[in-house]
Amino acid sequence: MSENIERRRFLKCLGAGSLILAPLGCSSVKEEDSNSNRPHYAMVFDQNKCVGCGECKEACNKANNLPEGKSRLMMEQQSGGVEGQKCSHCGKTECDCERKYVRVSCQQCKNAPCVTVCPTGAAHRDPATGIVTMNADKCAGCKYCIAACPYDARYINKDTDVADNCDFCLNSKLAKGELPACVQGCRYDALIFGDVNDPNSYISRLLAVKDSVRIKSHFGTEPSLRYIPIVKQGV
Ligand code: SF4
Ligand code: SF4
Ligand code: SF4
Protein backbone atom coordinates (compact mmCIF):
# COMPACT_ATOMS: atom_id res chain seq x y z
CA MET A 1 0.00 0.00 0.00
CA SER A 2 1.46 3.38 -0.95
CA GLU A 3 2.07 6.05 1.65
CA ASN A 4 -0.47 8.29 -0.06
CA ILE A 5 -3.20 5.69 0.24
CA GLU A 6 -2.28 5.06 3.86
CA ARG A 7 -2.30 8.78 4.51
CA ARG A 8 -5.72 9.21 2.95
CA ARG A 9 -7.08 6.38 5.07
CA PHE A 10 -5.59 7.97 8.17
CA LEU A 11 -6.97 11.40 7.41
CA LYS A 12 -10.36 10.07 6.42
CA CYS A 13 -10.45 8.23 9.70
CA LEU A 14 -9.54 11.37 11.59
CA GLY A 15 -12.15 13.40 9.78
CA ALA A 16 -9.52 15.67 8.26
CA GLY A 17 -11.48 16.00 5.06
CA SER A 18 -13.43 18.69 6.80
CA LEU A 19 -11.63 20.07 9.81
CA ILE A 20 -9.71 17.73 11.99
CA LEU A 21 -10.09 19.94 15.00
CA ALA A 22 -13.69 20.82 14.42
CA PRO A 23 -15.85 20.07 17.44
CA LEU A 24 -17.49 17.05 15.83
CA GLY A 25 -15.53 13.98 16.74
CA CYS A 26 -13.35 15.68 19.31
CA SER A 27 -13.69 15.88 23.03
CA SER A 28 -12.55 18.62 25.29
CA VAL A 29 -9.94 17.65 27.82
CA LYS A 30 -9.18 19.48 31.02
CA GLU A 31 -7.98 16.96 33.53
CA GLU A 32 -5.77 13.93 33.40
CA ASP A 33 -6.19 10.71 35.32
CA SER A 34 -5.51 11.39 38.95
CA ASN A 35 -4.38 9.30 41.89
CA SER A 36 -1.82 7.47 39.85
CA ASN A 37 1.80 7.11 40.81
CA ARG A 38 2.67 5.77 37.40
CA PRO A 39 3.68 8.07 34.59
CA HIS A 40 1.31 8.79 31.77
CA TYR A 41 3.30 10.24 28.93
CA ALA A 42 1.41 12.47 26.59
CA MET A 43 2.03 14.97 23.82
CA VAL A 44 0.36 18.24 22.99
CA PHE A 45 0.27 19.64 19.48
CA ASP A 46 -0.46 23.37 19.50
CA GLN A 47 -2.02 24.27 16.17
CA ASN A 48 -1.59 27.95 16.93
CA LYS A 49 2.19 27.62 16.84
CA CYS A 50 2.77 25.14 14.01
CA VAL A 51 4.01 26.66 10.74
CA GLY A 52 4.08 23.40 8.83
CA CYS A 53 7.85 23.37 8.32
CA GLY A 54 8.03 19.56 8.57
CA GLU A 55 11.20 19.56 10.66
CA CYS A 56 9.52 17.33 13.23
CA LYS A 57 8.98 14.67 10.59
CA GLU A 58 12.55 14.91 9.35
CA ALA A 59 13.87 14.61 12.89
CA CYS A 60 11.66 11.57 13.50
CA ASN A 61 12.73 9.79 10.34
CA LYS A 62 16.38 10.33 11.15
CA ALA A 63 16.17 9.39 14.82
CA ASN A 64 14.24 6.21 14.14
CA ASN A 65 16.02 5.15 10.93
CA LEU A 66 12.83 5.01 8.93
CA PRO A 67 12.95 3.91 5.29
CA GLU A 68 12.45 6.31 2.41
CA GLY A 69 8.81 7.21 1.90
CA LYS A 70 7.64 6.07 5.34
CA SER A 71 7.03 8.06 8.45
CA ARG A 72 5.60 7.68 11.89
CA LEU A 73 4.40 11.25 11.66
CA MET A 74 2.76 13.39 9.01
CA MET A 75 1.78 17.03 8.91
CA GLU A 76 -1.47 17.69 7.11
CA GLN A 77 -2.17 21.12 5.70
CA GLN A 78 -5.69 22.40 5.96
CA SER A 79 -7.24 25.49 4.51
CA GLY A 80 -9.07 27.62 7.01
CA GLY A 81 -12.07 28.41 4.88
CA VAL A 82 -15.19 26.42 4.20
CA GLU A 83 -15.09 24.54 0.89
CA GLY A 84 -16.92 26.45 -1.84
CA GLN A 85 -17.20 29.64 0.18
CA LYS A 86 -15.18 32.80 -0.22
CA CYS A 87 -12.48 33.65 2.31
CA SER A 88 -13.57 36.36 4.69
CA HIS A 89 -10.11 37.98 4.38
CA CYS A 90 -9.26 37.96 0.64
CA GLY A 91 -12.54 37.02 -1.00
CA LYS A 92 -11.10 34.05 -2.91
CA THR A 93 -12.52 30.54 -2.72
CA GLU A 94 -9.01 29.07 -2.41
CA CYS A 95 -6.33 30.89 -0.46
CA ASP A 96 -3.69 30.54 2.21
CA CYS A 97 -5.00 33.25 4.53
CA GLU A 98 -5.88 30.80 7.24
CA ARG A 99 -3.48 28.00 6.45
CA LYS A 100 -3.19 25.58 9.32
CA TYR A 101 -1.56 22.27 10.02
CA VAL A 102 -2.40 19.14 11.92
CA ARG A 103 -0.12 16.45 13.26
CA VAL A 104 -1.20 12.92 12.33
CA SER A 105 0.48 10.04 14.14
CA CYS A 106 -0.17 7.24 16.61
CA GLN A 107 -2.41 8.58 19.33
CA GLN A 108 -0.80 6.49 22.09
CA CYS A 109 -4.15 5.16 23.26
CA LYS A 110 -4.63 4.13 26.86
CA ASN A 111 -6.96 1.39 25.59
CA ALA A 112 -4.98 0.29 22.57
CA PRO A 113 -6.64 -2.21 20.20
CA CYS A 114 -3.33 -2.76 18.41
CA VAL A 115 -1.96 -4.28 21.61
CA THR A 116 -5.09 -6.31 22.34
CA VAL A 117 -5.18 -8.06 18.98
CA CYS A 118 -1.49 -8.76 18.52
CA PRO A 119 -1.15 -12.56 18.74
CA THR A 120 2.57 -12.57 19.51
CA GLY A 121 2.90 -9.74 22.00
CA ALA A 122 5.04 -7.76 19.56
CA ALA A 123 2.74 -4.76 19.87
CA HIS A 124 2.80 -4.12 23.59
CA ARG A 125 2.77 -1.50 26.30
CA ASP A 126 6.15 -0.81 27.83
CA PRO A 127 5.71 -1.69 31.52
CA ALA A 128 7.93 1.09 32.83
CA THR A 129 6.53 3.97 30.82
CA GLY A 130 3.12 2.74 29.67
CA ILE A 131 4.01 3.69 26.10
CA VAL A 132 2.64 1.53 23.26
CA THR A 133 5.64 0.21 21.36
CA MET A 134 6.96 -2.75 19.38
CA ASN A 135 9.14 -5.75 20.01
CA ALA A 136 10.41 -6.21 16.47
CA ASP A 137 11.73 -9.72 17.12
CA LYS A 138 8.24 -10.97 17.93
CA CYS A 139 6.39 -9.40 14.99
CA ALA A 140 4.95 -11.95 12.56
CA GLY A 141 3.93 -9.31 10.02
CA CYS A 142 0.27 -10.43 10.21
CA LYS A 143 -0.99 -6.81 10.13
CA TYR A 144 -3.72 -7.52 12.71
CA CYS A 145 -2.58 -4.45 14.62
CA ILE A 146 -2.81 -2.31 11.50
CA ALA A 147 -6.37 -3.48 10.89
CA ALA A 148 -7.34 -2.93 14.52
CA CYS A 149 -6.01 0.61 14.89
CA PRO A 150 -9.01 2.93 14.54
CA TYR A 151 -6.70 5.81 13.65
CA ASP A 152 -4.90 3.94 10.86
CA ALA A 153 -1.71 5.06 12.49
CA ARG A 154 0.39 1.93 11.92
CA TYR A 155 2.34 0.70 8.94
CA ILE A 156 4.79 -2.00 7.95
CA ASN A 157 8.40 -0.87 7.78
CA LYS A 158 9.42 -2.20 4.38
CA ASP A 159 13.06 -2.52 5.43
CA THR A 160 12.28 -4.78 8.36
CA ASP A 161 8.80 -6.21 7.54
CA VAL A 162 7.81 -5.20 11.05
CA ALA A 163 4.80 -3.12 12.07
CA ASP A 164 5.65 0.27 13.46
CA ASN A 165 4.07 3.23 15.26
CA CYS A 166 5.13 6.43 16.96
CA ASP A 167 6.25 5.37 20.43
CA PHE A 168 7.37 8.80 21.58
CA CYS A 169 10.93 7.72 20.61
CA LEU A 170 10.95 5.31 23.53
CA ASN A 171 14.16 3.56 22.54
CA SER A 172 15.81 6.14 20.32
CA LYS A 173 15.49 9.16 22.62
CA LEU A 174 13.64 8.61 25.91
CA ALA A 175 15.98 5.77 26.86
CA LYS A 176 18.83 8.28 26.70
CA GLY A 177 16.97 10.81 28.80
CA GLU A 178 16.14 12.98 25.80
CA LEU A 179 12.85 14.39 24.58
CA PRO A 180 11.26 12.81 21.49
CA ALA A 181 13.01 13.79 18.28
CA CYS A 182 10.03 15.70 16.90
CA VAL A 183 9.80 17.80 20.05
CA GLN A 184 13.50 18.57 19.87
CA GLY A 185 13.20 19.33 16.16
CA CYS A 186 10.34 21.83 16.49
CA ARG A 187 11.70 25.36 16.74
CA TYR A 188 8.26 26.84 17.23
CA ASP A 189 7.30 25.12 20.49
CA ALA A 190 4.31 23.51 18.82
CA LEU A 191 5.03 20.14 20.45
CA ILE A 192 5.08 19.56 24.19
CA PHE A 193 5.82 16.21 25.78
CA GLY A 194 5.72 15.06 29.37
CA ASP A 195 4.06 13.16 32.19
CA VAL A 196 0.49 14.28 32.71
CA ASN A 197 0.35 12.36 35.98
CA ASP A 198 2.91 14.78 37.38
CA PRO A 199 0.97 17.89 38.36
CA ASN A 200 4.15 19.95 38.28
CA SER A 201 5.19 19.01 34.76
CA TYR A 202 5.01 21.70 32.12
CA ILE A 203 2.52 19.69 30.09
CA SER A 204 0.20 19.32 33.09
CA ARG A 205 0.34 23.01 33.82
CA LEU A 206 -0.26 23.82 30.16
CA LEU A 207 -3.27 21.53 29.93
CA ALA A 208 -4.67 23.05 33.11
CA VAL A 209 -4.96 26.46 31.48
CA LYS A 210 -5.47 25.67 27.78
CA ASP A 211 -8.46 24.06 26.14
CA SER A 212 -7.40 20.93 24.31
CA VAL A 213 -9.17 18.18 22.43
CA ARG A 214 -8.75 14.50 21.74
CA ILE A 215 -9.54 13.40 18.22
CA LYS A 216 -12.39 10.97 17.66
CA SER A 217 -12.78 10.22 21.33
CA HIS A 218 -15.89 8.15 20.56
CA PHE A 219 -13.55 5.34 19.49
CA GLY A 220 -13.08 4.86 23.23
CA THR A 221 -9.33 4.34 23.07
CA GLU A 222 -8.43 7.35 25.24
CA PRO A 223 -5.71 8.91 23.09
CA SER A 224 -2.72 10.51 24.80
CA LEU A 225 -2.30 13.07 22.07
CA ARG A 226 -3.92 16.41 22.77
CA TYR A 227 -4.57 19.13 20.25
CA ILE A 228 -4.86 22.80 21.07
CA PRO A 229 -7.08 24.08 18.26
CA ILE A 230 -6.24 27.26 16.44
CA VAL A 231 -7.73 30.39 17.95
CA LYS A 232 -9.11 32.72 15.32
CA GLN A 233 -8.03 36.33 15.73
CA GLY A 234 -10.80 38.80 16.30
CA VAL A 235 -13.43 36.15 16.96
S1 SF4 B 1 -3.44 5.05 17.60
FE1 SF4 B 1 -3.49 2.96 16.78
S2 SF4 B 1 -1.34 2.31 16.85
FE2 SF4 B 1 -1.52 4.05 18.24
S3 SF4 B 1 -1.96 3.14 20.27
FE3 SF4 B 1 -3.93 3.67 19.31
S4 SF4 B 1 -4.58 1.75 18.34
FE4 SF4 B 1 -2.38 1.56 18.72
S1 SF4 C 1 7.72 11.06 19.28
FE1 SF4 C 1 9.44 10.19 18.12
S2 SF4 C 1 8.52 8.54 16.94
FE2 SF4 C 1 6.85 9.86 17.60
S3 SF4 C 1 6.57 11.31 15.91
FE3 SF4 C 1 7.93 12.27 17.41
S4 SF4 C 1 9.96 11.80 16.64
FE4 SF4 C 1 8.57 10.35 15.64
S1 SF4 D 1 8.47 21.18 13.47
FE1 SF4 D 1 6.89 22.20 14.73
S2 SF4 D 1 6.22 23.95 13.49
FE2 SF4 D 1 7.31 22.55 12.10
S3 SF4 D 1 5.68 21.20 11.24
FE3 SF4 D 1 6.50 20.17 13.05
S4 SF4 D 1 5.13 20.79 14.75
FE4 SF4 D 1 4.81 22.24 13.07
PDB file of N, CA and C and ligand atoms in Angstrom, residues 44-47 49-59 73-76 101-103 181-191, ligand 3:
ATOM      1  N   VAL A  44       1.289  17.192  23.425  1.00  0.00           N
ATOM      2  CA  VAL A  44       0.362  18.238  22.989  1.00  0.00           C
ATOM      3  C   VAL A  44       0.873  18.799  21.664  1.00  0.00           C
ATOM      4  N   PHE A  45      -0.034  18.925  20.721  1.00  0.00           N
ATOM      5  CA  PHE A  45       0.265  19.637  19.475  1.00  0.00           C
ATOM      6  C   PHE A  45      -0.525  20.935  19.489  1.00  0.00           C
ATOM      7  N   ASP A  46       0.197  22.047  19.463  1.00  0.00           N
ATOM      8  CA  ASP A  46      -0.458  23.366  19.500  1.00  0.00           C
ATOM      9  C   ASP A  46      -0.574  23.902  18.080  1.00  0.00           C
ATOM     10  N   GLN A  47      -1.787  23.857  17.562  1.00  0.00           N
ATOM     11  CA  GLN A  47      -2.017  24.266  16.169  1.00  0.00           C
ATOM     12  C   GLN A  47      -1.746  25.754  15.977  1.00  0.00           C
ATOM     13  N   LYS A  49       0.761  27.340  16.991  1.00  0.00           N
ATOM     14  CA  LYS A  49       2.188  27.616  16.839  1.00  0.00           C
ATOM     15  C   LYS A  49       2.816  26.937  15.631  1.00  0.00           C
ATOM     16  N   CYS A  50       2.169  25.906  15.107  1.00  0.00           N
ATOM     17  CA  CYS A  50       2.765  25.137  14.010  1.00  0.00           C
ATOM     18  C   CYS A  50       2.745  25.935  12.707  1.00  0.00           C
ATOM     19  N   VAL A  51       3.910  25.968  12.039  1.00  0.00           N
ATOM     20  CA  VAL A  51       4.008  26.665  10.744  1.00  0.00           C
ATOM     21  C   VAL A  51       4.126  25.675   9.587  1.00  0.00           C
ATOM     22  N   GLY A  52       4.054  24.397   9.890  1.00  0.00           N
ATOM     23  CA  GLY A  52       4.084  23.396   8.828  1.00  0.00           C
ATOM     24  C   GLY A  52       5.437  23.174   8.193  1.00  0.00           C
ATOM     25  N   CYS A  53       6.500  23.466   8.911  1.00  0.00           N
ATOM     26  CA  CYS A  53       7.845  23.366   8.322  1.00  0.00           C
ATOM     27  C   CYS A  53       8.280  21.925   8.072  1.00  0.00           C
ATOM     28  N   GLY A  54       7.701  20.969   8.780  1.00  0.00           N
ATOM     29  CA  GLY A  54       8.034  19.562   8.573  1.00  0.00           C
ATOM     30  C   GLY A  54       9.318  19.100   9.231  1.00  0.00           C
ATOM     31  N   GLU A  55       9.937  19.959  10.033  1.00  0.00           N
ATOM     32  CA  GLU A  55      11.200  19.563  10.657  1.00  0.00           C
ATOM     33  C   GLU A  55      11.003  18.474  11.700  1.00  0.00           C
ATOM     34  N   CYS A  56       9.826  18.403  12.280  1.00  0.00           N
ATOM     35  CA  CYS A  56       9.518  17.335  13.233  1.00  0.00           C
ATOM     36  C   CYS A  56       9.570  15.974  12.534  1.00  0.00           C
ATOM     37  N   LYS A  57       9.004  15.924  11.344  1.00  0.00           N
ATOM     38  CA  LYS A  57       8.980  14.669  10.589  1.00  0.00           C
ATOM     39  C   LYS A  57      10.393  14.257  10.183  1.00  0.00           C
ATOM     40  N   GLU A  58      11.168  15.215   9.739  1.00  0.00           N
ATOM     41  CA  GLU A  58      12.549  14.907   9.352  1.00  0.00           C
ATOM     42  C   GLU A  58      13.338  14.394  10.547  1.00  0.00           C
ATOM     43  N   ALA A  59      13.146  15.027  11.680  1.00  0.00           N
ATOM     44  CA  ALA A  59      13.866  14.606  12.888  1.00  0.00           C
ATOM     45  C   ALA A  59      13.453  13.200  13.303  1.00  0.00           C
ATOM     46  N   LEU A  73       5.019   9.949  11.396  1.00  0.00           N
ATOM     47  CA  LEU A  73       4.401  11.253  11.659  1.00  0.00           C
ATOM     48  C   LEU A  73       4.178  11.974  10.350  1.00  0.00           C
ATOM     49  N   MET A  74       3.018  12.573  10.191  1.00  0.00           N
ATOM     50  CA  MET A  74       2.756  13.390   9.009  1.00  0.00           C
ATOM     51  C   MET A  74       2.138  14.713   9.452  1.00  0.00           C
ATOM     52  N   MET A  75       2.407  15.733   8.665  1.00  0.00           N
ATOM     53  CA  MET A  75       1.783  17.027   8.907  1.00  0.00           C
ATOM     54  C   MET A  75       0.803  17.278   7.767  1.00  0.00           C
ATOM     55  N   GLU A  76      -0.428  17.452   8.107  1.00  0.00           N
ATOM     56  CA  GLU A  76      -1.474  17.691   7.110  1.00  0.00           C
ATOM     57  C   GLU A  76      -1.818  19.171   7.076  1.00  0.00           C
ATOM     58  N   TYR A 101      -2.155  23.593  10.128  1.00  0.00           N
ATOM     59  CA  TYR A 101      -1.555  22.268  10.019  1.00  0.00           C
ATOM     60  C   TYR A 101      -2.005  21.396  11.184  1.00  0.00           C
ATOM     61  N   VAL A 102      -2.017  20.105  10.896  1.00  0.00           N
ATOM     62  CA  VAL A 102      -2.404  19.139  11.924  1.00  0.00           C
ATOM     63  C   VAL A 102      -1.408  17.999  11.935  1.00  0.00           C
ATOM     64  N   ARG A 103      -0.992  17.614  13.112  1.00  0.00           N
ATOM     65  CA  ARG A 103      -0.121  16.454  13.261  1.00  0.00           C
ATOM     66  C   ARG A 103      -0.977  15.195  13.180  1.00  0.00           C
ATOM     67  N   ALA A 181      12.305  13.053  19.334  1.00  0.00           N
ATOM     68  CA  ALA A 181      13.010  13.787  18.283  1.00  0.00           C
ATOM     69  C   ALA A 181      12.168  14.913  17.692  1.00  0.00           C
ATOM     70  N   CYS A 182      10.873  14.662  17.502  1.00  0.00           N
ATOM     71  CA  CYS A 182      10.027  15.699  16.895  1.00  0.00           C
ATOM     72  C   CYS A 182       9.939  16.920  17.798  1.00  0.00           C
ATOM     73  N   VAL A 183       9.886  16.681  19.101  1.00  0.00           N
ATOM     74  CA  VAL A 183       9.801  17.798  20.049  1.00  0.00           C
ATOM     75  C   VAL A 183      11.101  18.602  20.008  1.00  0.00           C
ATOM     76  N   GLN A 184      12.212  17.873  19.975  1.00  0.00           N
ATOM     77  CA  GLN A 184      13.501  18.569  19.872  1.00  0.00           C
ATOM     78  C   GLN A 184      13.619  19.326  18.554  1.00  0.00           C
ATOM     79  N   GLY A 185      13.035  18.749  17.487  1.00  0.00           N
ATOM     80  CA  GLY A 185      13.201  19.333  16.160  1.00  0.00           C
ATOM     81  C   GLY A 185      12.304  20.524  15.894  1.00  0.00           C
ATOM     82  N   CYS A 186      11.292  20.728  16.725  1.00  0.00           N
ATOM     83  CA  CYS A 186      10.344  21.830  16.486  1.00  0.00           C
ATOM     84  C   CYS A 186      10.872  23.125  17.102  1.00  0.00           C
ATOM     85  N   ARG A 187      11.159  24.079  16.254  1.00  0.00           N
ATOM     86  CA  ARG A 187      11.701  25.359  16.737  1.00  0.00           C
ATOM     87  C   ARG A 187      10.612  26.325  17.160  1.00  0.00           C
ATOM     88  N   TYR A 188       9.374  25.909  17.003  1.00  0.00           N
ATOM     89  CA  TYR A 188       8.264  26.836  17.235  1.00  0.00           C
ATOM     90  C   TYR A 188       7.454  26.471  18.490  1.00  0.00           C
ATOM     91  N   ASP A 189       7.969  25.536  19.247  1.00  0.00           N
ATOM     92  CA  ASP A 189       7.303  25.120  20.489  1.00  0.00           C
ATOM     93  C   ASP A 189       5.876  24.643  20.269  1.00  0.00           C
ATOM     94  N   ALA A 190       5.659  24.022  19.111  1.00  0.00           N
ATOM     95  CA  ALA A 190       4.312  23.515  18.822  1.00  0.00           C
ATOM     96  C   ALA A 190       4.080  22.137  19.430  1.00  0.00           C
ATOM     97  N   LEU A 191       5.148  21.490  19.873  1.00  0.00           N
ATOM     98  CA  LEU A 191       5.028  20.145  20.448  1.00  0.00           C
ATOM     99  C   LEU A 191       5.525  20.156  21.880  1.00  0.00           C
TER     100      LEU A 191
HETATM  101  S1  SF4 B   3       8.472  21.183  13.468  1.00  0.00           S
HETATM  102 FE1  SF4 B   3       6.891  22.204  14.734  1.00  0.00          FE
HETATM  103  S2  SF4 B   3       6.224  23.954  13.492  1.00  0.00           S
HETATM  104 FE2  SF4 B   3       7.308  22.547  12.098  1.00  0.00          FE
HETATM  105  S3  SF4 B   3       5.680  21.204  11.236  1.00  0.00           S
HETATM  106 FE3  SF4 B   3       6.500  20.167  13.047  1.00  0.00          FE
HETATM  107  S4  SF4 B   3       5.134  20.793  14.755  1.00  0.00           S
HETATM  108 FE4  SF4 B   3       4.814  22.245  13.066  1.00  0.00          FE
END
